[in-house]
């Protein structure tokens, strides 16, 4: 059965319409859970080794349309991991102070230190997504940013931070269902934001902007995973697997103990 997220070829053109947000690779909710259980255990262990070794970091970028499941992913995929080893940053519209600097200033300050996993709930990609679609900056400003982003992510990779980027791909119909659920469920209405409807009207513009992101910033240093996300259980399986696979490739190992521990006796 297929559990891979879809990693477009570096530099190639991506049409999101070719990606099926309903794809579940032959799984159902139960079998996806069974498949994910050992991966969750492994993720917990790998995080502990990352922390103990203290030599490398992992940065996970989560992007997607409103209701795509960025918050749910953070809650579900990382519930098995020691919170001490994780930081989560949710990027909102920049403050005046942040706007007075270059767009990566606030982002760079929040990348995880060695030994940690950092999760970005939205990220520097908003600076070529919402900024482009809502015309918050002139074209020449956001157009120059793809190169800045690639250089920034290369700097991170060169200095020991592995970068993984996930686009949570939901369909327009699924977004309507999730927005309706937010309106109907009193525990979810706080999440309803009328601005989300404005962004929904610009669905195609956002998808165009995302397609350029995949074409221009899908580098070997920091690959994009397009995750079929209409089904939350499949999304969680795909993301957990991709993180475990990435961490398995990071040469993580517990540090060697101090020498001559054999002679050590713990005093009464
Ligand atoms: P939420 O993720 O629902 O809490 O919403 C956060 C909002 O902040 C979204 O509407 C984003 O588009 C917006 N946002 C995040 N980063 C930026 C940015 N760099 N420029 C403008 N808006 C942003
Ligand atoms: Mg929102």
PDB file of C-alpha atoms and ligand atoms in Angstrom:
ATOM      1  CA  UNK A   1       0.000   0.000   0.000  1.00  0.00           C
ATOM      2  CA  UNK A   2       1.199   3.453  -0.743  1.00  0.00           C
ATOM      3  CA  UNK A   3       2.001   5.821   2.088  1.00  0.00           C
ATOM      4  CA  UNK A   4       4.390   8.162   0.385  1.00  0.00           C
ATOM      5  CA  UNK A   5       3.585  11.803   0.206  1.00  0.00           C
ATOM      6  CA  UNK A   6       4.123  13.094  -3.263  1.00  0.00           C
ATOM      7  CA  UNK A   7       7.431  14.812  -3.686  1.00  0.00           C
ATOM      8  CA  UNK A   8       7.546  16.642  -6.978  1.00  0.00           C
ATOM      9  CA  UNK A   9      10.782  16.478  -8.927  1.00  0.00           C
ATOM     10  CA  UNK A  10      13.092  19.365  -8.102  1.00  0.00           C
ATOM     11  CA  UNK A  11      12.491  22.326 -10.407  1.00  0.00           C
ATOM     12  CA  UNK A  12       9.537  20.720 -12.182  1.00  0.00           C
ATOM     13  CA  UNK A  13       6.181  22.337 -12.758  1.00  0.00           C
ATOM     14  CA  UNK A  14       3.403  21.193 -10.447  1.00  0.00           C
ATOM     15  CA  UNK A  15      -0.319  21.329 -11.181  1.00  0.00           C
ATOM     16  CA  UNK A  16      -2.181  20.857  -7.939  1.00  0.00           C
ATOM     17  CA  UNK A  17      -5.203  19.683  -9.916  1.00  0.00           C
ATOM     18  CA  UNK A  18      -3.169  16.555 -10.732  1.00  0.00           C
ATOM     19  CA  UNK A  19      -2.909  15.707  -7.020  1.00  0.00           C
ATOM     20  CA  UNK A  20      -5.851  13.898  -5.470  1.00  0.00           C
ATOM     21  CA  UNK A  21      -6.593  15.243  -1.986  1.00  0.00           C
ATOM     22  CA  UNK A  22      -8.746  12.141  -1.324  1.00  0.00           C
ATOM     23  CA  UNK A  23      -5.909   9.699  -1.990  1.00  0.00           C
ATOM     24  CA  UNK A  24      -5.523   7.123   0.805  1.00  0.00           C
ATOM     25  CA  UNK A  25      -3.203   4.563  -0.803  1.00  0.00           C
ATOM     26  CA  UNK A  26      -5.533   1.622  -0.059  1.00  0.00           C
ATOM     27  CA  UNK A  27      -5.735   2.358   3.682  1.00  0.00           C
ATOM     28  CA  UNK A  28      -8.756   2.910   5.867  1.00  0.00           C
ATOM     29  CA  UNK A  29      -8.840   4.591   9.263  1.00  0.00           C
ATOM     30  CA  UNK A  30      -8.084   1.372  11.158  1.00  0.00           C
ATOM     31  CA  UNK A  31      -5.256   0.069   8.999  1.00  0.00           C
ATOM     32  CA  UNK A  32      -3.678   3.541   8.889  1.00  0.00           C
ATOM     33  CA  UNK A  33      -3.679   3.593  12.697  1.00  0.00           C
ATOM     34  CA  UNK A  34      -2.070   0.156  12.884  1.00  0.00           C
ATOM     35  CA  UNK A  35       0.587   1.206  10.381  1.00  0.00           C
ATOM     36  CA  UNK A  36       1.295   4.453  12.206  1.00  0.00           C
ATOM     37  CA  UNK A  37       1.703   2.978  15.712  1.00  0.00           C
ATOM     38  CA  UNK A  38       5.285   1.670  15.301  1.00  0.00           C
ATOM     39  CA  UNK A  39       6.232   4.849  13.428  1.00  0.00           C
ATOM     40  CA  UNK A  40       5.040   6.914  16.379  1.00  0.00           C
ATOM     41  CA  UNK A  41       7.193   4.839  18.720  1.00  0.00           C
ATOM     42  CA  UNK A  42      10.173   5.301  16.450  1.00  0.00           C
ATOM     43  CA  UNK A  43       9.557   9.063  16.222  1.00  0.00           C
ATOM     44  CA  UNK A  44       9.621   9.270  20.008  1.00  0.00           C
ATOM     45  CA  UNK A  45      12.972   7.417  20.132  1.00  0.00           C
ATOM     46  CA  UNK A  46      14.501   9.424  17.272  1.00  0.00           C
ATOM     47  CA  UNK A  47      13.538  12.676  18.980  1.00  0.00           C
ATOM     48  CA  UNK A  48      15.277  11.512  22.142  1.00  0.00           C
ATOM     49  CA  UNK A  49      18.439  10.649  20.193  1.00  0.00           C
ATOM     50  CA  UNK A  50      18.330  14.007  18.393  1.00  0.00           C
ATOM     51  CA  UNK A  51      18.138  15.705  21.785  1.00  0.00           C
ATOM     52  CA  UNK A  52      20.834  13.577  23.412  1.00  0.00           C
ATOM     53  CA  UNK A  53      23.236  14.026  20.512  1.00  0.00           C
ATOM     54  CA  UNK A  54      22.605  17.764  20.413  1.00  0.00           C
ATOM     55  CA  UNK A  55      24.337  18.118  17.057  1.00  0.00           C
ATOM     56  CA  UNK A  56      21.508  18.615  14.584  1.00  0.00           C
ATOM     57  CA  UNK A  57      18.058  20.124  14.366  1.00  0.00           C
ATOM     58  CA  UNK A  58      14.915  19.413  12.372  1.00  0.00           C
ATOM     59  CA  UNK A  59      12.663  22.140  11.030  1.00  0.00           C
ATOM     60  CA  UNK A  60       9.192  21.129   9.894  1.00  0.00           C
ATOM     61  CA  UNK A  61       7.217  23.651   7.841  1.00  0.00           C
ATOM     62  CA  UNK A  62       3.454  23.214   7.631  1.00  0.00           C
ATOM     63  CA  UNK A  63       1.552  25.099   4.966  1.00  0.00           C
ATOM     64  CA  UNK A  64      -1.937  24.746   3.537  1.00  0.00           C
ATOM     65  CA  UNK A  65      -5.176  26.568   2.871  1.00  0.00           C
ATOM     66  CA  UNK A  66      -7.359  27.513   5.859  1.00  0.00           C
ATOM     67  CA  UNK A  67      -8.749  24.377   7.586  1.00  0.00           C
ATOM     68  CA  UNK A  68      -6.179  22.170   5.834  1.00  0.00           C
ATOM     69  CA  UNK A  69      -5.226  20.675   9.207  1.00  0.00           C
ATOM     70  CA  UNK A  70      -2.047  22.421  10.294  1.00  0.00           C
ATOM     71  CA  UNK A  71      -3.174  22.639  13.932  1.00  0.00           C
ATOM     72  CA  UNK A  72      -4.551  19.092  13.911  1.00  0.00           C
ATOM     73  CA  UNK A  73      -1.289  17.746  12.524  1.00  0.00           C
ATOM     74  CA  UNK A  74       0.701  19.399  15.297  1.00  0.00           C
ATOM     75  CA  UNK A  75      -1.643  18.008  17.927  1.00  0.00           C
ATOM     76  CA  UNK A  76      -1.829  14.459  16.567  1.00  0.00           C
ATOM     77  CA  UNK A  77       1.561  13.748  15.012  1.00  0.00           C
ATOM     78  CA  UNK A  78       3.581  15.138  17.901  1.00  0.00           C
ATOM     79  CA  UNK A  79       1.518  13.964  20.864  1.00  0.00           C
ATOM     80  CA  UNK A  80       3.917  11.035  21.268  1.00  0.00           C
ATOM     81  CA  UNK A  81       6.989  13.230  21.485  1.00  0.00           C
ATOM     82  CA  UNK A  82       8.529  14.740  24.623  1.00  0.00           C
ATOM     83  CA  UNK A  83       7.373  18.393  24.655  1.00  0.00           C
ATOM     84  CA  UNK A  84      10.786  19.449  25.981  1.00  0.00           C
ATOM     85  CA  UNK A  85      12.312  18.644  22.618  1.00  0.00           C
ATOM     86  CA  UNK A  86       9.859  20.600  20.508  1.00  0.00           C
ATOM     87  CA  UNK A  87       9.017  24.193  19.747  1.00  0.00           C
ATOM     88  CA  UNK A  88       5.984  25.345  17.782  1.00  0.00           C
ATOM     89  CA  UNK A  89       5.737  28.740  16.134  1.00  0.00           C
ATOM     90  CA  UNK A  90       2.507  30.006  14.563  1.00  0.00           C
ATOM     91  CA  UNK A  91       3.232  32.826  12.176  1.00  0.00           C
ATOM     92  CA  UNK A  92       0.648  35.598  11.993  1.00  0.00           C
ATOM     93  CA  UNK A  93       0.680  38.801   9.972  1.00  0.00           C
ATOM     94  CA  UNK A  94       3.956  40.604  10.774  1.00  0.00           C
ATOM     95  CA  UNK A  95       4.018  43.420  13.315  1.00  0.00           C
ATOM     96  CA  UNK A  96       5.237  46.896  12.457  1.00  0.00           C
ATOM     97  CA  UNK A  97       8.521  46.043  14.132  1.00  0.00           C
ATOM     98  CA  UNK A  98       8.899  42.914  12.006  1.00  0.00           C
ATOM     99  CA  UNK A  99       7.920  44.732   8.819  1.00  0.00           C
ATOM    100  CA  UNK A 100      10.731  47.196   9.469  1.00  0.00           C
ATOM    101  CA  UNK A 101      13.183  44.320   8.883  1.00  0.00           C
ATOM    102  CA  UNK A 102      13.748  41.883   6.022  1.00  0.00           C
ATOM    103  CA  UNK A 103      11.087  39.153   5.819  1.00  0.00           C
ATOM    104  CA  UNK A 104      13.383  36.411   7.114  1.00  0.00           C
ATOM    105  CA  UNK A 105      14.453  38.272  10.249  1.00  0.00           C
ATOM    106  CA  UNK A 106      11.603  37.045  12.432  1.00  0.00           C
ATOM    107  CA  UNK A 107      11.798  33.576  10.917  1.00  0.00           C
ATOM    108  CA  UNK A 108      15.519  33.010  11.390  1.00  0.00           C
ATOM    109  CA  UNK A 109      15.248  33.958  15.050  1.00  0.00           C
ATOM    110  CA  UNK A 110      12.813  31.088  15.611  1.00  0.00           C
ATOM    111  CA  UNK A 111      14.531  28.171  13.885  1.00  0.00           C
ATOM    112  CA  UNK A 112      15.168  25.303  16.308  1.00  0.00           C
ATOM    113  CA  UNK A 113      18.506  25.076  18.115  1.00  0.00           C
ATOM    114  CA  UNK A 114      20.591  21.914  17.803  1.00  0.00           C
ATOM    115  CA  UNK A 115      18.914  18.965  19.490  1.00  0.00           C
ATOM    116  CA  UNK A 116      15.410  20.257  18.866  1.00  0.00           C
ATOM    117  CA  UNK A 117      12.510  19.804  16.493  1.00  0.00           C
ATOM    118  CA  UNK A 118      10.950  23.106  15.434  1.00  0.00           C
ATOM    119  CA  UNK A 119       7.507  23.201  13.861  1.00  0.00           C
ATOM    120  CA  UNK A 120       6.366  26.192  11.832  1.00  0.00           C
ATOM    121  CA  UNK A 121       2.596  26.583  11.605  1.00  0.00           C
ATOM    122  CA  UNK A 122       2.727  28.821   8.519  1.00  0.00           C
ATOM    123  CA  UNK A 123       6.130  30.227   7.762  1.00  0.00           C
ATOM    124  CA  UNK A 124       8.252  32.440   5.542  1.00  0.00           C
ATOM    125  CA  UNK A 125       6.231  30.997   2.648  1.00  0.00           C
ATOM    126  CA  UNK A 126       3.390  33.350   3.581  1.00  0.00           C
ATOM    127  CA  UNK A 127       5.689  36.064   2.229  1.00  0.00           C
ATOM    128  CA  UNK A 128       5.239  34.643  -1.287  1.00  0.00           C
ATOM    129  CA  UNK A 129       1.639  33.430  -0.770  1.00  0.00           C
ATOM    130  CA  UNK A 130      -0.695  35.811   1.078  1.00  0.00           C
ATOM    131  CA  UNK A 131       1.643  38.697   0.295  1.00  0.00           C
ATOM    132  CA  UNK A 132       1.421  37.907  -3.412  1.00  0.00           C
ATOM    133  CA  UNK A 133      -2.303  37.120  -3.599  1.00  0.00           C
ATOM    134  CA  UNK A 134      -3.385  40.048  -1.412  1.00  0.00           C
ATOM    135  CA  UNK A 135      -0.855  42.347  -3.080  1.00  0.00           C
ATOM    136  CA  UNK A 136       0.711  43.328   0.247  1.00  0.00           C
ATOM    137  CA  UNK A 137       4.006  44.052  -1.519  1.00  0.00           C
ATOM    138  CA  UNK A 138       4.879  44.863  -5.143  1.00  0.00           C
ATOM    139  CA  UNK A 139       5.692  41.994  -7.510  1.00  0.00           C
ATOM    140  CA  UNK A 140       9.431  42.699  -7.635  1.00  0.00           C
ATOM    141  CA  UNK A 141       9.589  42.428  -3.846  1.00  0.00           C
ATOM    142  CA  UNK A 142       7.975  38.985  -3.519  1.00  0.00           C
ATOM    143  CA  UNK A 143       9.544  37.722  -6.730  1.00  0.00           C
ATOM    144  CA  UNK A 144      13.039  38.166  -5.313  1.00  0.00           C
ATOM    145  CA  UNK A 145      12.072  36.158  -2.248  1.00  0.00           C
ATOM    146  CA  UNK A 146      12.158  32.665  -3.788  1.00  0.00           C
ATOM    147  CA  UNK A 147      15.914  32.975  -4.170  1.00  0.00           C
ATOM    148  CA  UNK A 148      16.281  34.410  -0.670  1.00  0.00           C
ATOM    149  CA  UNK A 149      14.257  31.478   0.674  1.00  0.00           C
ATOM    150  CA  UNK A 150      16.415  28.908  -1.142  1.00  0.00           C
ATOM    151  CA  UNK A 151      19.580  30.549   0.130  1.00  0.00           C
ATOM    152  CA  UNK A 152      18.188  30.682   3.664  1.00  0.00           C
ATOM    153  CA  UNK A 153      17.197  27.019   3.620  1.00  0.00           C
ATOM    154  CA  UNK A 154      20.609  26.062   2.210  1.00  0.00           C
ATOM    155  CA  UNK A 155      22.242  27.943   5.069  1.00  0.00           C
ATOM    156  CA  UNK A 156      20.128  25.947   7.505  1.00  0.00           C
ATOM    157  CA  UNK A 157      20.987  22.648   5.799  1.00  0.00           C
ATOM    158  CA  UNK A 158      24.704  23.505   5.688  1.00  0.00           C
ATOM    159  CA  UNK A 159      24.706  24.252   9.408  1.00  0.00           C
ATOM    160  CA  UNK A 160      22.974  21.065  10.570  1.00  0.00           C
ATOM    161  CA  UNK A 161      19.270  21.851  10.334  1.00  0.00           C
ATOM    162  CA  UNK A 162      17.294  19.407   8.238  1.00  0.00           C
ATOM    163  CA  UNK A 163      14.277  21.098   6.628  1.00  0.00           C
ATOM    164  CA  UNK A 164      11.059  19.281   5.700  1.00  0.00           C
ATOM    165  CA  UNK A 165       8.135  21.108   4.119  1.00  0.00           C
ATOM    166  CA  UNK A 166       4.573  19.807   3.992  1.00  0.00           C
ATOM    167  CA  UNK A 167       1.698  21.185   1.967  1.00  0.00           C
ATOM    168  CA  UNK A 168      -1.545  19.818   3.395  1.00  0.00           C
ATOM    169  CA  UNK A 169      -3.633  19.380   0.283  1.00  0.00           C
ATOM    170  CA  UNK A 170      -7.410  19.557   0.774  1.00  0.00           C
ATOM    171  CA  UNK A 171     -10.094  19.989  -1.863  1.00  0.00           C
ATOM    172  CA  UNK A 172     -12.369  22.998  -2.086  1.00  0.00           C
ATOM    173  CA  UNK A 173     -15.351  20.816  -1.115  1.00  0.00           C
ATOM    174  CA  UNK A 174     -13.556  19.534   1.951  1.00  0.00           C
ATOM    175  CA  UNK A 175     -12.774  23.115   2.980  1.00  0.00           C
ATOM    176  CA  UNK A 176     -16.483  23.982   2.720  1.00  0.00           C
ATOM    177  CA  UNK A 177     -17.345  21.023   4.980  1.00  0.00           C
ATOM    178  CA  UNK A 178     -14.722  22.030   7.522  1.00  0.00           C
ATOM    179  CA  UNK A 179     -15.776  25.702   7.527  1.00  0.00           C
ATOM    180  CA  UNK A 180     -19.412  24.622   7.995  1.00  0.00           C
ATOM    181  CA  UNK A 181     -18.335  22.402  10.873  1.00  0.00           C
ATOM    182  CA  UNK A 182     -16.635  25.391  12.482  1.00  0.00           C
ATOM    183  CA  UNK A 183     -19.878  27.355  12.256  1.00  0.00           C
ATOM    184  CA  UNK A 184     -22.040  24.534  13.583  1.00  0.00           C
ATOM    185  CA  UNK A 185     -19.922  23.251  16.447  1.00  0.00           C
ATOM    186  CA  UNK A 186     -19.884  25.651  19.399  1.00  0.00           C
ATOM    187  CA  UNK A 187     -16.422  24.392  20.379  1.00  0.00           C
ATOM    188  CA  UNK A 188     -15.115  25.351  16.966  1.00  0.00           C
ATOM    189  CA  UNK A 189     -16.812  28.682  16.230  1.00  0.00           C
ATOM    190  CA  UNK A 190     -13.904  30.556  17.851  1.00  0.00           C
ATOM    191  CA  UNK A 191     -11.813  29.341  14.943  1.00  0.00           C
ATOM    192  CA  UNK A 192     -14.184  30.768  12.356  1.00  0.00           C
ATOM    193  CA  UNK A 193     -12.749  33.842  10.751  1.00  0.00           C
ATOM    194  CA  UNK A 194     -14.643  35.741   8.076  1.00  0.00           C
ATOM    195  CA  UNK A 195     -11.331  36.495   6.369  1.00  0.00           C
ATOM    196  CA  UNK A 196     -11.086  32.775   5.604  1.00  0.00           C
ATOM    197  CA  UNK A 197     -14.048  33.260   3.242  1.00  0.00           C
ATOM    198  CA  UNK A 198     -12.159  35.998   1.391  1.00  0.00           C
ATOM    199  CA  UNK A 199      -9.194  33.666   0.987  1.00  0.00           C
ATOM    200  CA  UNK A 200     -11.584  30.908  -0.173  1.00  0.00           C
ATOM    201  CA  UNK A 201     -12.826  33.215  -2.944  1.00  0.00           C
ATOM    202  CA  UNK A 202      -9.217  33.451  -4.096  1.00  0.00           C
ATOM    203  CA  UNK A 203      -8.672  29.679  -3.996  1.00  0.00           C
ATOM    204  CA  UNK A 204      -7.290  29.541  -7.543  1.00  0.00           C
ATOM    205  CA  UNK A 205      -4.941  32.483  -6.958  1.00  0.00           C
ATOM    206  CA  UNK A 206      -3.577  30.769  -3.851  1.00  0.00           C
ATOM    207  CA  UNK A 207      -3.140  27.516  -5.745  1.00  0.00           C
ATOM    208  CA  UNK A 208      -1.260  29.385  -8.507  1.00  0.00           C
ATOM    209  CA  UNK A 209       0.991  30.911  -5.854  1.00  0.00           C
ATOM    210  CA  UNK A 210       1.558  27.483  -4.280  1.00  0.00           C
ATOM    211  CA  UNK A 211       2.397  25.971  -7.655  1.00  0.00           C
ATOM    212  CA  UNK A 212       5.137  28.588  -8.080  1.00  0.00           C
ATOM    213  CA  UNK A 213       6.397  27.804  -4.590  1.00  0.00           C
ATOM    214  CA  UNK A 214       6.719  24.110  -5.521  1.00  0.00           C
ATOM    215  CA  UNK A 215       8.412  24.920  -8.824  1.00  0.00           C
ATOM    216  CA  UNK A 216      10.889  27.399  -7.356  1.00  0.00           C
ATOM    217  CA  UNK A 217      11.662  26.207  -3.815  1.00  0.00           C
ATOM    218  CA  UNK A 218      11.520  22.413  -4.013  1.00  0.00           C
ATOM    219  CA  UNK A 219      15.225  21.865  -3.470  1.00  0.00           C
ATOM    220  CA  UNK A 220      17.187  18.758  -2.408  1.00  0.00           C
ATOM    221  CA  UNK A 221      18.090  20.673   0.775  1.00  0.00           C
ATOM    222  CA  UNK A 222      14.474  21.269   1.650  1.00  0.00           C
ATOM    223  CA  UNK A 223      11.970  19.164  -0.313  1.00  0.00           C
ATOM    224  CA  UNK A 224       8.230  19.802  -0.479  1.00  0.00           C
ATOM    225  CA  UNK A 225       5.813  16.977   0.323  1.00  0.00           C
ATOM    226  CA  UNK A 226       2.322  17.360  -1.088  1.00  0.00           C
ATOM    227  CA  UNK A 227       0.182  15.482   1.427  1.00  0.00           C
ATOM    228  CA  UNK A 228      -3.301  14.250   0.501  1.00  0.00           C
ATOM    229  CA  UNK A 229      -5.122  15.703   3.505  1.00  0.00           C
ATOM    230  CA  UNK A 230      -8.874  15.267   3.039  1.00  0.00           C
ATOM    231  CA  UNK A 231      -8.612  12.303   5.416  1.00  0.00           C
ATOM    232  CA  UNK A 232      -6.922  13.260   8.635  1.00  0.00           C
ATOM    233  CA  UNK A 233      -5.796   9.714   9.508  1.00  0.00           C
ATOM    234  CA  UNK A 234      -4.041   9.341   6.159  1.00  0.00           C
ATOM    235  CA  UNK A 235      -2.453  12.776   6.460  1.00  0.00           C
ATOM    236  CA  UNK A 236      -1.098  11.842   9.900  1.00  0.00           C
ATOM    237  CA  UNK A 237       0.305   8.556   8.609  1.00  0.00           C
ATOM    238  CA  UNK A 238       2.020  10.196   5.641  1.00  0.00           C
ATOM    239  CA  UNK A 239       3.567  12.972   7.719  1.00  0.00           C
ATOM    240  CA  UNK A 240       4.699  10.681  10.544  1.00  0.00           C
ATOM    241  CA  UNK A 241       6.324   8.360   8.012  1.00  0.00           C
ATOM    242  CA  UNK A 242       8.066  11.209   6.163  1.00  0.00           C
ATOM    243  CA  UNK A 243       9.465  12.615   9.411  1.00  0.00           C
ATOM    244  CA  UNK A 244      10.711   9.214  10.575  1.00  0.00           C
ATOM    245  CA  UNK A 245      12.345   8.560   7.200  1.00  0.00           C
ATOM    246  CA  UNK A 246      14.025  11.959   7.236  1.00  0.00           C
ATOM    247  CA  UNK A 247      15.306  11.468  10.778  1.00  0.00           C
ATOM    248  CA  UNK A 248      16.598   7.972   9.950  1.00  0.00           C
ATOM    249  CA  UNK A 249      18.765   9.641   7.293  1.00  0.00           C
ATOM    250  CA  UNK A 250      20.233  12.225   9.683  1.00  0.00           C
ATOM    251  CA  UNK A 251      22.963   9.974  11.179  1.00  0.00           C
ATOM    252  CA  UNK A 252      21.552  10.303  14.648  1.00  0.00           C
ATOM    253  CA  UNK A 253      23.162   8.329  17.468  1.00  0.00           C
ATOM    254  CA  UNK A 254      23.249   8.499  21.238  1.00  0.00           C
ATOM    255  CA  UNK A 255      26.526  10.094  22.328  1.00  0.00           C
ATOM    256  CA  UNK A 256      29.195   7.735  23.702  1.00  0.00           C
ATOM    257  CA  UNK A 257      29.223   7.586  27.507  1.00  0.00           C
ATOM    258  CA  UNK A 258      32.128   9.031  29.450  1.00  0.00           C
ATOM    259  CA  UNK A 259      35.121   6.676  29.685  1.00  0.00           C
ATOM    260  CA  UNK A 260      35.656   4.248  32.585  1.00  0.00           C
ATOM    261  CA  UNK A 261      32.075   4.195  33.761  1.00  0.00           C
ATOM    262  CA  UNK A 262      32.624   0.523  34.669  1.00  0.00           C
ATOM    263  CA  UNK A 263      34.542   1.569  37.792  1.00  0.00           C
ATOM    264  CA  UNK A 264      31.956   4.033  38.973  1.00  0.00           C
ATOM    265  CA  UNK A 265      30.135   3.187  42.165  1.00  0.00           C
ATOM    266  CA  UNK A 266      27.210   5.181  43.404  1.00  0.00           C
ATOM    267  CA  UNK A 267      27.905   6.067  47.062  1.00  0.00           C
ATOM    268  CA  UNK A 268      25.366   4.975  49.725  1.00  0.00           C
TER     269      UNK A 268
HETATM  270  P1  LIG B   1      -4.136  31.492  11.370  1.00  0.00           P
HETATM  271  O1  LIG B   1      -3.081  30.570  10.840  1.00  0.00           O
HETATM  272  O2  LIG B   1      -5.534  31.043  11.060  1.00  0.00           O
HETATM  273  O3  LIG B   1      -3.942  31.816  12.806  1.00  0.00           O
HETATM  274  O4  LIG B   1      -4.005  32.866  10.574  1.00  0.00           O
HETATM  275  C1  LIG B   1      -2.815  33.583  10.530  1.00  0.00           C
HETATM  276  C2  LIG B   1      -2.933  34.650   9.486  1.00  0.00           C
HETATM  277  O5  LIG B   1      -1.705  35.371   9.416  1.00  0.00           O
HETATM  278  C3  LIG B   1      -3.209  34.109   8.086  1.00  0.00           C
HETATM  279  O6  LIG B   1      -4.256  34.802   7.497  1.00  0.00           O
HETATM  280  C4  LIG B   1      -1.899  34.362   7.362  1.00  0.00           C
HETATM  281  O7  LIG B   1      -2.087  34.575   5.991  1.00  0.00           O
HETATM  282  C5  LIG B   1      -1.383  35.587   8.088  1.00  0.00           C
HETATM  283  N1  LIG B   1       0.065  35.723   7.896  1.00  0.00           N
HETATM  284  C6  LIG B   1       1.028  34.884   8.309  1.00  0.00           C
HETATM  285  N2  LIG B   1       2.244  35.295   7.877  1.00  0.00           N
HETATM  286  C7  LIG B   1       2.027  36.430   7.151  1.00  0.00           C
HETATM  287  C8  LIG B   1       2.870  37.301   6.422  1.00  0.00           C
HETATM  288  N3  LIG B   1       4.183  37.098   6.349  1.00  0.00           N
HETATM  289  N4  LIG B   1       2.304  38.364   5.814  1.00  0.00           N
HETATM  290  C9  LIG B   1       0.971  38.563   5.893  1.00  0.00           C
HETATM  291  N5  LIG B   1       0.129  37.762   6.542  1.00  0.00           N
HETATM  292  C10 LIG B   1       0.632  36.701   7.166  1.00  0.00           C
HETATM  293 MG1  LIG B   2      -7.310  30.577  10.426  1.00  0.00          MG
END
